[in-house]
Coordinates of C-alpha atoms and ligand atoms in Angstrom, one line a residue:
Chain A
M27 CA -15.6 20.6 -15.1
I28 CA -14.1 17.2 -16.4
E29 CA -15.2 15.7 -19.7
L30 CA -13.7 12.2 -21.0
H31 CA -14.8 11.3 -24.4
Q32 CA -14.0 7.7 -25.7
I33 CA -10.7 7.7 -23.6
N34 CA -8.6 4.7 -24.5
R35 CA -5.1 3.6 -23.0
V36 CA -3.0 0.9 -24.5
F37 CA 0.3 -0.3 -22.8
R38 CA 2.8 -1.8 -25.1
N39 CA 6.0 -3.5 -23.9
G40 CA 7.8 -5.7 -26.2
E41 CA 5.4 -8.5 -27.3
S42 CA 2.5 -7.8 -24.8
T43 CA -0.1 -5.3 -25.4
V44 CA -2.6 -4.4 -22.4
H45 CA -5.7 -2.5 -23.3
A46 CA -6.0 -0.9 -19.9
L47 CA -8.8 1.7 -20.6
R48 CA -11.5 1.0 -23.3
D49 CA -13.9 3.6 -24.6
V50 CA -14.2 5.6 -21.4
D51 CA -16.8 8.2 -21.2
L52 CA -17.0 10.1 -18.2
R53 CA -18.3 13.6 -17.1
I54 CA -17.5 15.2 -13.6
E55 CA -19.0 18.3 -12.2
A56 CA -17.4 20.6 -10.1
A57 CA -17.6 19.7 -6.4
E58 CA -18.7 16.3 -7.2
Y59 CA -17.9 13.5 -4.5
M60 CA -17.6 10.2 -6.4
S61 CA -15.8 6.9 -5.9
I62 CA -14.4 4.4 -8.3
L63 CA -14.4 0.6 -7.8
G64 CA -13.6 -2.4 -9.5
P65 CA -11.2 -5.6 -9.5
S66 CA -7.6 -5.5 -9.2
G67 CA -6.1 -4.6 -12.7
S68 CA -9.5 -3.3 -13.9
G69 CA -7.9 0.2 -14.8
K70 CA -8.8 2.4 -11.8
S71 CA -5.3 3.9 -11.3
T72 CA -4.8 4.2 -15.1
L73 CA -7.9 6.3 -15.4
M74 CA -6.8 8.3 -12.3
H75 CA -3.4 9.1 -13.9
I76 CA -5.2 10.5 -17.0
L77 CA -7.5 12.6 -15.1
G78 CA -4.4 13.9 -13.0
C79 CA -2.5 14.9 -16.0
L80 CA 0.1 12.4 -15.3
D81 CA -0.4 10.2 -18.2
T82 CA -1.8 10.7 -21.7
A83 CA -4.5 8.9 -23.4
T84 CA -3.7 6.8 -26.5
G85 CA -7.1 7.7 -27.8
G86 CA -10.1 10.0 -27.0
R87 CA -10.4 13.4 -25.6
Y88 CA -9.9 15.0 -22.0
I89 CA -11.3 18.4 -21.6
L90 CA -10.6 19.8 -18.0
N91 CA -12.0 23.4 -17.3
N92 CA -12.4 23.7 -20.9
H93 CA -9.0 22.9 -22.0
D94 CA -8.4 20.2 -24.2
I95 CA -5.6 18.6 -22.3
S96 CA -4.3 16.7 -25.6
T97 CA -3.3 20.1 -26.9
L98 CA -1.1 21.0 -23.9
D99 CA 2.7 20.5 -23.8
V100 CA 4.5 18.8 -20.9
N101 CA 5.1 22.1 -19.2
Q102 CA 1.6 23.3 -19.5
M103 CA 0.5 20.0 -18.0
A104 CA 2.7 20.2 -14.9
A105 CA 1.6 23.6 -14.3
I106 CA -2.1 22.4 -14.1
R107 CA -1.2 19.6 -12.1
N108 CA 0.8 21.7 -9.5
R109 CA -1.8 24.3 -9.3
N110 CA -5.3 22.6 -9.7
I111 CA -4.8 19.0 -8.8
G112 CA -3.8 17.1 -5.7
F113 CA -2.9 13.5 -6.2
I114 CA -2.8 10.9 -3.4
F115 CA -1.0 7.9 -5.0
Q116 CA -1.8 4.3 -4.2
R117 CA 1.9 3.7 -3.9
F118 CA 2.7 7.2 -2.1
H119 CA 5.7 8.1 -4.1
L120 CA 7.1 10.1 -1.2
L121 CA 10.8 11.3 -1.7
P122 CA 12.8 9.1 0.4
R123 CA 15.5 11.4 1.6
S124 CA 13.3 14.1 2.7
T125 CA 11.3 14.5 5.8
A126 CA 7.4 14.4 6.2
L127 CA 7.6 18.2 6.5
Q128 CA 9.7 18.7 3.3
N129 CA 7.7 16.3 1.3
V130 CA 4.2 18.1 2.0
A131 CA 6.1 21.5 1.4
M132 CA 7.3 20.4 -2.1
P133 CA 4.4 21.2 -4.1
M134 CA 4.1 24.7 -2.5
R135 CA 7.9 25.3 -3.3
L136 CA 7.1 24.4 -6.9
A137 CA 4.2 26.9 -7.0
G138 CA 6.5 29.7 -5.7
M139 CA 5.2 30.1 -2.1
K140 CA 7.8 31.8 0.4
N141 CA 9.7 29.2 2.6
A142 CA 8.3 30.5 5.9
D143 CA 4.8 30.3 4.5
R144 CA 5.1 26.9 3.1
M145 CA 6.8 25.4 6.3
L146 CA 3.9 26.9 8.5
R147 CA 1.4 25.3 6.2
A148 CA 3.1 21.9 5.9
A149 CA 3.2 21.8 9.6
Q150 CA -0.5 22.4 9.9
L151 CA -1.5 20.0 7.3
L152 CA 0.6 17.2 9.0
Q153 CA -1.1 18.1 12.3
R154 CA -4.5 17.7 10.6
V155 CA -3.6 14.2 9.7
G156 CA -2.3 13.2 13.1
L157 CA 1.3 13.5 12.4
G158 CA 2.4 16.6 14.5
D159 CA 5.0 14.6 16.2
R160 CA 6.5 13.0 13.2
M161 CA 7.3 16.1 11.1
H162 CA 11.0 15.5 10.9
H163 CA 10.8 11.8 10.1
R164 CA 11.8 10.4 6.6
P165 CA 9.6 7.9 5.0
S166 CA 11.6 5.0 6.2
Q167 CA 11.2 6.2 9.8
L168 CA 7.4 6.2 9.4
S169 CA 4.8 3.3 9.5
G170 CA 2.8 2.5 6.4
G171 CA -0.2 4.2 7.4
Q172 CA 2.0 7.4 8.5
Q173 CA 3.5 7.3 5.1
Q174 CA 0.0 7.3 3.6
R175 CA -1.1 10.2 5.7
V176 CA 2.1 12.2 4.4
A177 CA 0.9 11.6 0.8
I178 CA -2.5 12.7 1.9
A179 CA -1.2 16.0 3.5
R180 CA 1.0 16.6 0.4
A181 CA -2.0 16.3 -1.9
L182 CA -3.7 19.3 -0.1
A183 CA -0.6 21.4 -0.2
N184 CA -1.7 23.8 -2.8
A185 CA -5.5 23.6 -1.9
P186 CA -6.4 21.9 -5.2
Q187 CA -9.5 22.2 -7.1
L188 CA -9.7 18.5 -8.0
L189 CA -8.4 16.1 -5.4
L190 CA -7.7 12.4 -6.8
A191 CA -7.1 9.8 -4.0
D192 CA -6.2 6.5 -5.2
E193 CA -7.1 4.1 -2.3
P194 CA -6.3 6.7 0.6
T195 CA -7.3 4.4 3.4
G196 CA -5.8 1.1 2.2
N197 CA -3.1 1.2 5.1
L198 CA -5.3 2.8 7.8
D199 CA -7.2 1.4 10.7
T200 CA -10.8 2.1 10.9
Q201 CA -10.4 5.3 13.2
S202 CA -7.5 6.9 11.3
G203 CA -9.3 6.0 8.1
S204 CA -12.6 7.6 9.1
Q205 CA -10.6 10.8 10.2
I206 CA -9.1 11.0 6.6
V207 CA -12.6 10.4 5.0
Q208 CA -14.1 13.1 7.3
L209 CA -11.2 15.5 6.1
L210 CA -11.9 14.7 2.4
E211 CA -15.6 15.3 3.0
E212 CA -15.0 18.8 4.7
L213 CA -13.0 19.6 1.6
Q214 CA -15.7 18.6 -0.9
A215 CA -18.2 20.6 1.2
E216 CA -15.9 23.6 0.5
G217 CA -16.1 23.1 -3.1
T218 CA -13.3 20.8 -4.0
T219 CA -14.2 18.0 -6.5
V220 CA -13.3 14.7 -4.7
V221 CA -12.7 11.4 -6.8
I222 CA -11.7 8.3 -4.5
V223 CA -10.6 5.0 -5.8
T224 CA -11.3 2.5 -3.1
H225 CA -12.0 -1.1 -2.4
D226 CA -14.1 -0.1 0.7
E227 CA -17.9 -0.5 0.0
E228 CA -18.7 1.5 3.0
L229 CA -16.6 4.4 1.8
A230 CA -18.1 4.2 -1.5
A231 CA -21.7 4.3 0.0
R232 CA -20.9 7.6 1.5
T233 CA -20.2 9.3 -1.9
G234 CA -22.6 10.7 -4.1
R235 CA -21.8 8.7 -7.1
V236 CA -20.3 5.2 -7.6
V237 CA -18.6 4.4 -10.8
R238 CA -17.8 0.5 -11.2
M239 CA -14.9 -0.5 -13.7
L240 CA -14.6 -3.9 -15.2
D241 CA -11.7 -4.9 -17.5
G242 CA -10.9 -1.2 -18.7
K243 CA -14.7 -0.3 -19.1
I244 CA -17.1 1.6 -17.0
A245 CA -19.5 -1.2 -16.1
S246 CA -21.9 1.1 -14.1
D247 CA -22.1 4.7 -13.1
A248 CA -25.0 5.4 -10.5
V249 CA -25.6 8.7 -8.8
K250 CA -27.2 8.5 -5.2
A251 CA -30.9 9.2 -5.3
Chain B
M10 CA 7.8 -22.6 18.1
I11 CA 8.1 -18.9 18.9
E12 CA 8.7 -17.1 22.1
L13 CA 9.0 -13.5 22.5
H14 CA 9.9 -12.4 26.0
Q15 CA 9.7 -8.7 27.2
I16 CA 10.6 -7.5 23.6
N17 CA 11.4 -3.7 23.4
R18 CA 12.5 -1.8 20.3
V19 CA 13.4 1.8 20.6
F20 CA 14.4 4.0 17.5
R21 CA 16.7 7.0 18.0
N22 CA 17.1 9.4 15.3
G23 CA 19.1 12.6 16.3
E24 CA 16.9 14.0 19.0
S25 CA 13.9 11.9 18.6
T26 CA 13.3 8.6 20.4
V27 CA 10.4 6.3 19.5
H28 CA 9.6 3.5 21.8
A29 CA 8.1 1.4 19.1
L30 CA 7.7 -1.9 21.1
R31 CA 7.3 -2.0 24.9
D32 CA 7.6 -5.3 27.1
V33 CA 6.1 -7.5 24.4
D34 CA 5.4 -11.1 25.6
L35 CA 4.0 -13.5 23.0
R36 CA 4.1 -17.3 22.3
I37 CA 3.1 -18.7 19.0
E38 CA 2.6 -22.3 18.4
A39 CA 3.3 -24.3 15.3
A40 CA 0.5 -24.1 12.6
E41 CA -1.1 -21.3 14.5
Y42 CA -3.4 -18.9 12.3
M43 CA -3.5 -15.4 14.2
S44 CA -4.1 -11.9 13.3
I45 CA -2.6 -8.7 14.7
L46 CA -4.5 -5.6 14.7
G47 CA -4.0 -2.0 16.0
P48 CA -4.1 1.7 15.1
S49 CA -1.7 3.2 12.4
G50 CA 1.8 3.5 14.3
S51 CA 1.1 1.0 17.2
G52 CA 4.1 -1.3 16.3
K53 CA 2.5 -4.0 14.3
S54 CA 5.3 -3.9 11.5
T55 CA 8.0 -3.4 13.7
L56 CA 6.7 -6.6 15.7
M57 CA 6.7 -8.3 12.3
H58 CA 10.2 -7.5 11.4
I59 CA 11.6 -8.9 14.7
L60 CA 9.5 -12.2 14.1
G61 CA 10.8 -12.3 10.7
C62 CA 14.5 -11.8 11.7
L63 CA 14.7 -8.6 9.7
D64 CA 15.3 -6.5 12.7
T65 CA 16.7 -7.1 16.2
A66 CA 15.2 -6.0 19.4
T67 CA 16.9 -3.6 21.7
G68 CA 15.8 -5.5 24.7
G69 CA 14.3 -8.9 25.4
R70 CA 14.6 -12.4 24.1
Y71 CA 13.4 -14.0 20.8
I72 CA 13.4 -17.9 20.7
L73 CA 12.6 -19.5 17.3
N74 CA 12.4 -23.1 17.1
N75 CA 14.6 -23.2 20.2
H76 CA 17.2 -20.9 18.7
D77 CA 18.0 -17.9 20.7
I78 CA 18.0 -15.4 17.8
S79 CA 20.1 -12.8 19.7
T80 CA 22.9 -15.2 19.5
L81 CA 22.9 -15.5 15.8
D82 CA 25.2 -13.5 13.5
V83 CA 23.8 -11.7 10.4
N84 CA 24.5 -14.4 7.9
Q85 CA 22.8 -17.2 10.3
M86 CA 19.8 -14.9 10.6
A87 CA 19.6 -14.4 6.6
A88 CA 19.9 -18.4 6.4
I89 CA 16.9 -18.9 8.7
R90 CA 15.0 -16.0 6.9
N91 CA 15.6 -17.6 3.7
R92 CA 14.5 -21.0 4.5
N93 CA 12.0 -21.0 7.2
I94 CA 10.2 -17.5 6.9
G95 CA 8.1 -16.0 4.0
F96 CA 7.5 -12.2 4.5
I97 CA 4.7 -10.2 2.9
F98 CA 5.7 -6.8 3.2
Q99 CA 3.3 -4.1 3.7
R100 CA 5.2 -1.9 1.1
F101 CA 6.0 -5.1 -1.1
H102 CA 9.7 -4.3 -1.5
L103 CA 9.8 -5.9 -5.2
L104 CA 12.9 -5.5 -7.1
P105 CA 12.0 -2.7 -9.7
R106 CA 14.3 -3.9 -12.7
S107 CA 13.2 -7.7 -12.3
T108 CA 10.0 -9.2 -13.8
A109 CA 7.3 -10.8 -11.6
L110 CA 8.8 -14.1 -12.4
Q111 CA 12.3 -13.0 -11.5
N112 CA 11.0 -11.5 -8.3
V113 CA 9.2 -14.7 -7.2
A114 CA 12.2 -16.9 -8.2
M115 CA 14.7 -14.9 -6.3
P116 CA 14.2 -16.6 -2.9
M117 CA 14.6 -19.9 -4.6
R118 CA 17.9 -19.0 -6.2
L119 CA 19.2 -17.9 -2.7
A120 CA 18.3 -21.3 -1.5
G121 CA 20.3 -23.0 -4.4
M122 CA 17.3 -24.2 -6.3
K123 CA 18.2 -25.1 -9.9
N124 CA 17.0 -22.6 -12.6
A125 CA 14.6 -24.7 -14.5
D126 CA 13.0 -25.9 -11.3
R127 CA 12.7 -22.4 -9.8
M128 CA 11.2 -20.7 -13.0
L129 CA 8.5 -23.6 -13.1
R130 CA 7.7 -23.0 -9.4
A131 CA 7.6 -19.3 -9.7
A132 CA 5.2 -19.6 -12.9
Q133 CA 3.0 -21.8 -10.8
L134 CA 2.9 -19.6 -7.8
L135 CA 2.0 -16.5 -10.0
Q136 CA -0.7 -18.6 -11.6
R137 CA -2.1 -19.4 -8.1
V138 CA -2.4 -15.7 -7.2
G139 CA -4.0 -14.8 -10.7
L140 CA -1.1 -13.4 -12.4
G141 CA -0.5 -16.0 -15.0
D142 CA -0.6 -13.5 -17.9
R143 CA 1.6 -10.9 -16.0
M144 CA 4.7 -12.8 -15.5
H145 CA 7.0 -11.0 -17.6
H146 CA 5.8 -7.5 -16.5
R147 CA 8.1 -5.5 -14.0
P148 CA 6.5 -4.1 -10.9
S149 CA 6.0 -0.4 -12.8
Q150 CA 4.0 -2.4 -15.4
L151 CA 1.6 -3.8 -12.9
S152 CA -1.4 -2.6 -10.7
G153 CA -1.0 -1.8 -7.1
G154 CA -3.0 -5.1 -6.3
Q155 CA -1.0 -7.2 -8.8
Q156 CA 2.2 -6.0 -7.1
Q157 CA 0.9 -7.0 -3.8
R158 CA 0.1 -10.4 -5.4
V159 CA 3.7 -10.8 -6.5
A160 CA 4.8 -10.0 -3.0
I161 CA 2.6 -12.7 -1.8
A162 CA 3.9 -15.4 -4.2
R163 CA 7.4 -14.6 -3.4
A164 CA 6.7 -15.1 0.1
L165 CA 5.7 -18.6 -0.7
A166 CA 8.7 -19.5 -2.9
N167 CA 10.5 -21.6 -0.4
A168 CA 7.4 -23.2 1.2
P169 CA 8.1 -21.5 4.5
Q170 CA 7.4 -22.9 8.0
L171 CA 6.3 -19.2 9.3
L172 CA 4.5 -17.0 7.1
L173 CA 4.3 -13.3 8.2
A174 CA 1.8 -11.3 6.2
D175 CA 1.9 -7.6 6.8
E176 CA -1.5 -6.2 5.4
P177 CA -1.7 -8.7 2.6
T178 CA -5.1 -7.6 1.2
G179 CA -4.6 -3.8 1.7
N180 CA -4.7 -3.1 -2.0
L181 CA -7.1 -5.9 -3.2
D182 CA -10.8 -5.9 -4.1
T183 CA -13.2 -8.2 -2.0
Q184 CA -12.9 -11.0 -4.6
S185 CA -8.9 -11.0 -5.0
G186 CA -8.7 -10.7 -1.4
S187 CA -10.8 -13.5 -0.6
Q188 CA -8.7 -15.6 -2.9
I189 CA -5.7 -14.7 -1.0
V190 CA -7.3 -15.3 2.5
Q191 CA -8.3 -18.8 1.1
L192 CA -4.6 -19.4 -0.2
L193 CA -3.4 -18.5 3.3
E194 CA -5.8 -20.7 5.0
E195 CA -4.8 -23.9 2.8
L196 CA -1.3 -23.3 3.7
Q197 CA -2.1 -23.1 7.4
A198 CA -4.3 -26.3 7.1
E199 CA -1.0 -28.0 5.7
G200 CA 0.9 -26.9 8.8
T201 CA 2.2 -23.4 8.1
T202 CA 2.1 -20.9 11.1
V203 CA 0.2 -18.0 9.5
V204 CA 0.5 -14.5 11.2
I205 CA -1.6 -11.8 9.5
V206 CA -1.4 -8.0 10.3
T207 CA -4.6 -6.5 9.1
H208 CA -7.0 -3.6 9.6
D209 CA -9.8 -5.8 8.2
E210 CA -12.1 -6.9 11.1
E211 CA -13.8 -9.7 9.1
L212 CA -10.4 -11.2 8.2
A213 CA -9.4 -11.0 11.7
A214 CA -12.6 -12.8 12.8
R215 CA -11.6 -15.9 10.6
T216 CA -8.2 -16.3 12.4
G217 CA -8.0 -18.6 15.5
R218 CA -6.4 -15.9 17.7
V219 CA -6.5 -12.0 17.6
V220 CA -3.9 -10.0 19.0
R221 CA -4.6 -6.2 19.4
M222 CA -1.8 -3.7 19.9
L223 CA -1.9 -0.1 21.2
D224 CA 1.2 2.1 21.6
G225 CA 3.7 -0.6 21.4
K226 CA 2.0 -2.8 23.8
I227 CA -0.2 -5.9 23.5
A228 CA -3.5 -4.7 24.7
S229 CA -5.3 -7.8 24.3
D230 CA -4.7 -11.5 23.2
A231 CA -7.9 -13.6 22.6
V232 CA -8.0 -17.1 21.3
K233 CA -11.3 -18.2 19.7
A234 CA -13.5 -20.4 21.7
Ligands
LIG11 N1 3.1 0.3 -17.7 C1 2.5 -0.9 -17.9 N2 2.7 -1.6 -18.9 C2 1.8 -2.9 -19.2 N3 0.8 -3.1 -18.5 C3 0.2 -2.0 -17.6 C4 1.2 -1.1 -17.3 N4 0.5 -0.3 -16.2 C5 -0.7 -1.0 -15.8 N5 -0.7 -2.1 -16.8 C6 -1.8 -3.0 -16.7 O1 -3.0 -2.2 -17.0 C7 -4.0 -2.9 -16.1 C8 -4.6 -1.7 -15.3 O2 -4.0 -1.3 -14.3 P1 -4.4 -0.3 -13.2 O3 -3.2 0.1 -12.4 O4 -5.1 0.9 -13.7 O5 -5.3 -1.2 -12.4 P2 -6.3 -0.9 -11.0 O6 -7.6 -1.0 -11.3 O7 -5.7 0.2 -10.4 O8 -5.8 -2.2 -10.0 P3 -5.5 -2.2 -8.6 O9 -6.9 -2.3 -7.9 O10 -4.8 -3.6 -8.4 O11 -4.7 -1.1 -8.0 C9 -3.6 -3.8 -15.4 O12 -3.7 -5.2 -15.7 C10 -2.0 -3.7 -15.4 O13 -1.2 -4.9 -15.4
LIG12 N1 13.2 4.0 11.6 C1 12.4 4.5 12.5 N2 12.8 5.6 13.2 C2 11.8 6.3 14.1 N3 10.5 5.7 14.2 C3 10.3 4.7 13.6 C4 11.1 4.0 12.6 N4 10.2 3.1 12.2 C5 9.1 3.0 12.8 N5 9.0 4.0 13.6 C6 7.8 4.6 14.5 O1 7.5 3.5 15.2 C7 6.0 3.4 15.4 C8 5.6 2.0 15.0 O2 5.7 1.7 13.6 P1 5.2 0.5 12.9 O3 5.5 0.7 11.4 O4 5.6 -0.7 13.5 O5 3.6 0.8 13.0 P2 2.3 0.1 12.3 O6 1.5 -0.5 13.6 O7 2.8 -1.0 11.4 O8 1.4 1.1 11.7 P3 0.7 1.0 10.2 O9 -0.7 0.4 10.7 O10 0.6 2.4 10.0 O11 1.5 0.3 9.3 C9 5.3 4.5 14.5 O12 5.0 5.5 15.3 C10 6.6 5.0 13.7 O13 6.6 6.3 13.5
LIG13 MG1 -4.7 0.8 -8.5
LIG14 MG1 2.6 -1.4 9.3

């Protein structure tokens, strides 16, 4: 489903150059359940943004469902993102002036779903992450873990084929966190490809494959026996 | 040092009313090392904002170093915050158009420290959290865990007497996280009062006292034997 071949990503700002990803090779099958771990700054989020068609590599090839992503223009990439990819951002990126409900409905609106349908589905998704009584709150009126759960619900809005979760339980207590993991595992059992960046070794141990990064490189890539 | 007496905090927005803190009583001694745990939405950050003089209770009394905080005006509260309190926010709240160095120097500038002195101290603090080579990056040019560490360094800028850390290791791998915990413990050994909100039971087990919250109330408050 996914093939990354010799992916490089360099950030240049004025005099500083950061080689955030170096010669990354990665193959991900449909419905795979994998985790990505590594020290702070090792390139995990950068890799996720390239997988999610939110950033373009400075070198190498990204093949997603047989499309060479480097041949697509900005609009084609946006269309792929909207229909096929759900992204849970490490920093959430919720719209501050919209309610939880509006934030979750947004991807469905972009996909052309009717208003009544998307409001109903958004409410159901928020119920599913335990926020049924917080639907009309704006992000500043929510706790950190509640904002994280809105970001999770929003990523599921268009029932994506590929779910990229960048530290989805970082702000959640053990119980809320395991409810989210359970939800991600249900989706994977239904055929969604689930890639989780995490610092939680216990969560990583539940996944079928653990990729460890170090200084922009893949240091190890181990499939569970 | 700190006395909270029957603290209540109610949020009213339109038709919704959230009773985020209910009848909270809490005494914190100087140089205490304590953690606060509880489910997502249980009131931890709300409690921290009141302790940090960033929010005012709707009921009850807050005595800090023998000052009744409810008798202070906005400017007096700001002065106490700037000089005595370091706050590591769950959502970081870095200035997006300033560099890591400028972000860390900001509280020192507000306190009237000279430019050369504050730039030197800001650089030292960033070195201490492992960001010596990221000083001139702006938040969008930093990883999530690097942004968290800038927020930590900034909270230490004015060598505060009270350090409030709202999930300070949430975005950090085990190694970076334990470096931060070590730093917080050094400060506490030097006399700083350290209050940590965390979801990490292992971190909580290191502290001298564990307070657990549930639905806006303190459910338990246990000092280590
Ligand atoms: N726009 C940018 N300009 C310059 N450097 C950048 C930029 N974005 C990221 N970096 C750097 O690239 C490296 C990788 O960042 P990335 O966000 O992928 O790390 P990460 O593994 O997700 O870390 P964390 O666990 O802290 O979230 C970091 O050292 C970071 O400082
Ligand atoms: N401005 C606000 N308006 C309405 N409700 C609010 C507001 N701010 C917070 N709340 C609610 O108050 C409750 C407590 O929020 P708080 O941020 O203190 O929780 P928390 O314990 O820090 O949670 P987390 O672990 O998820 O960070 C939550 O249910 C939240 O929805
Ligand atoms: Mg990251
Ligand atoms: Mg909180």
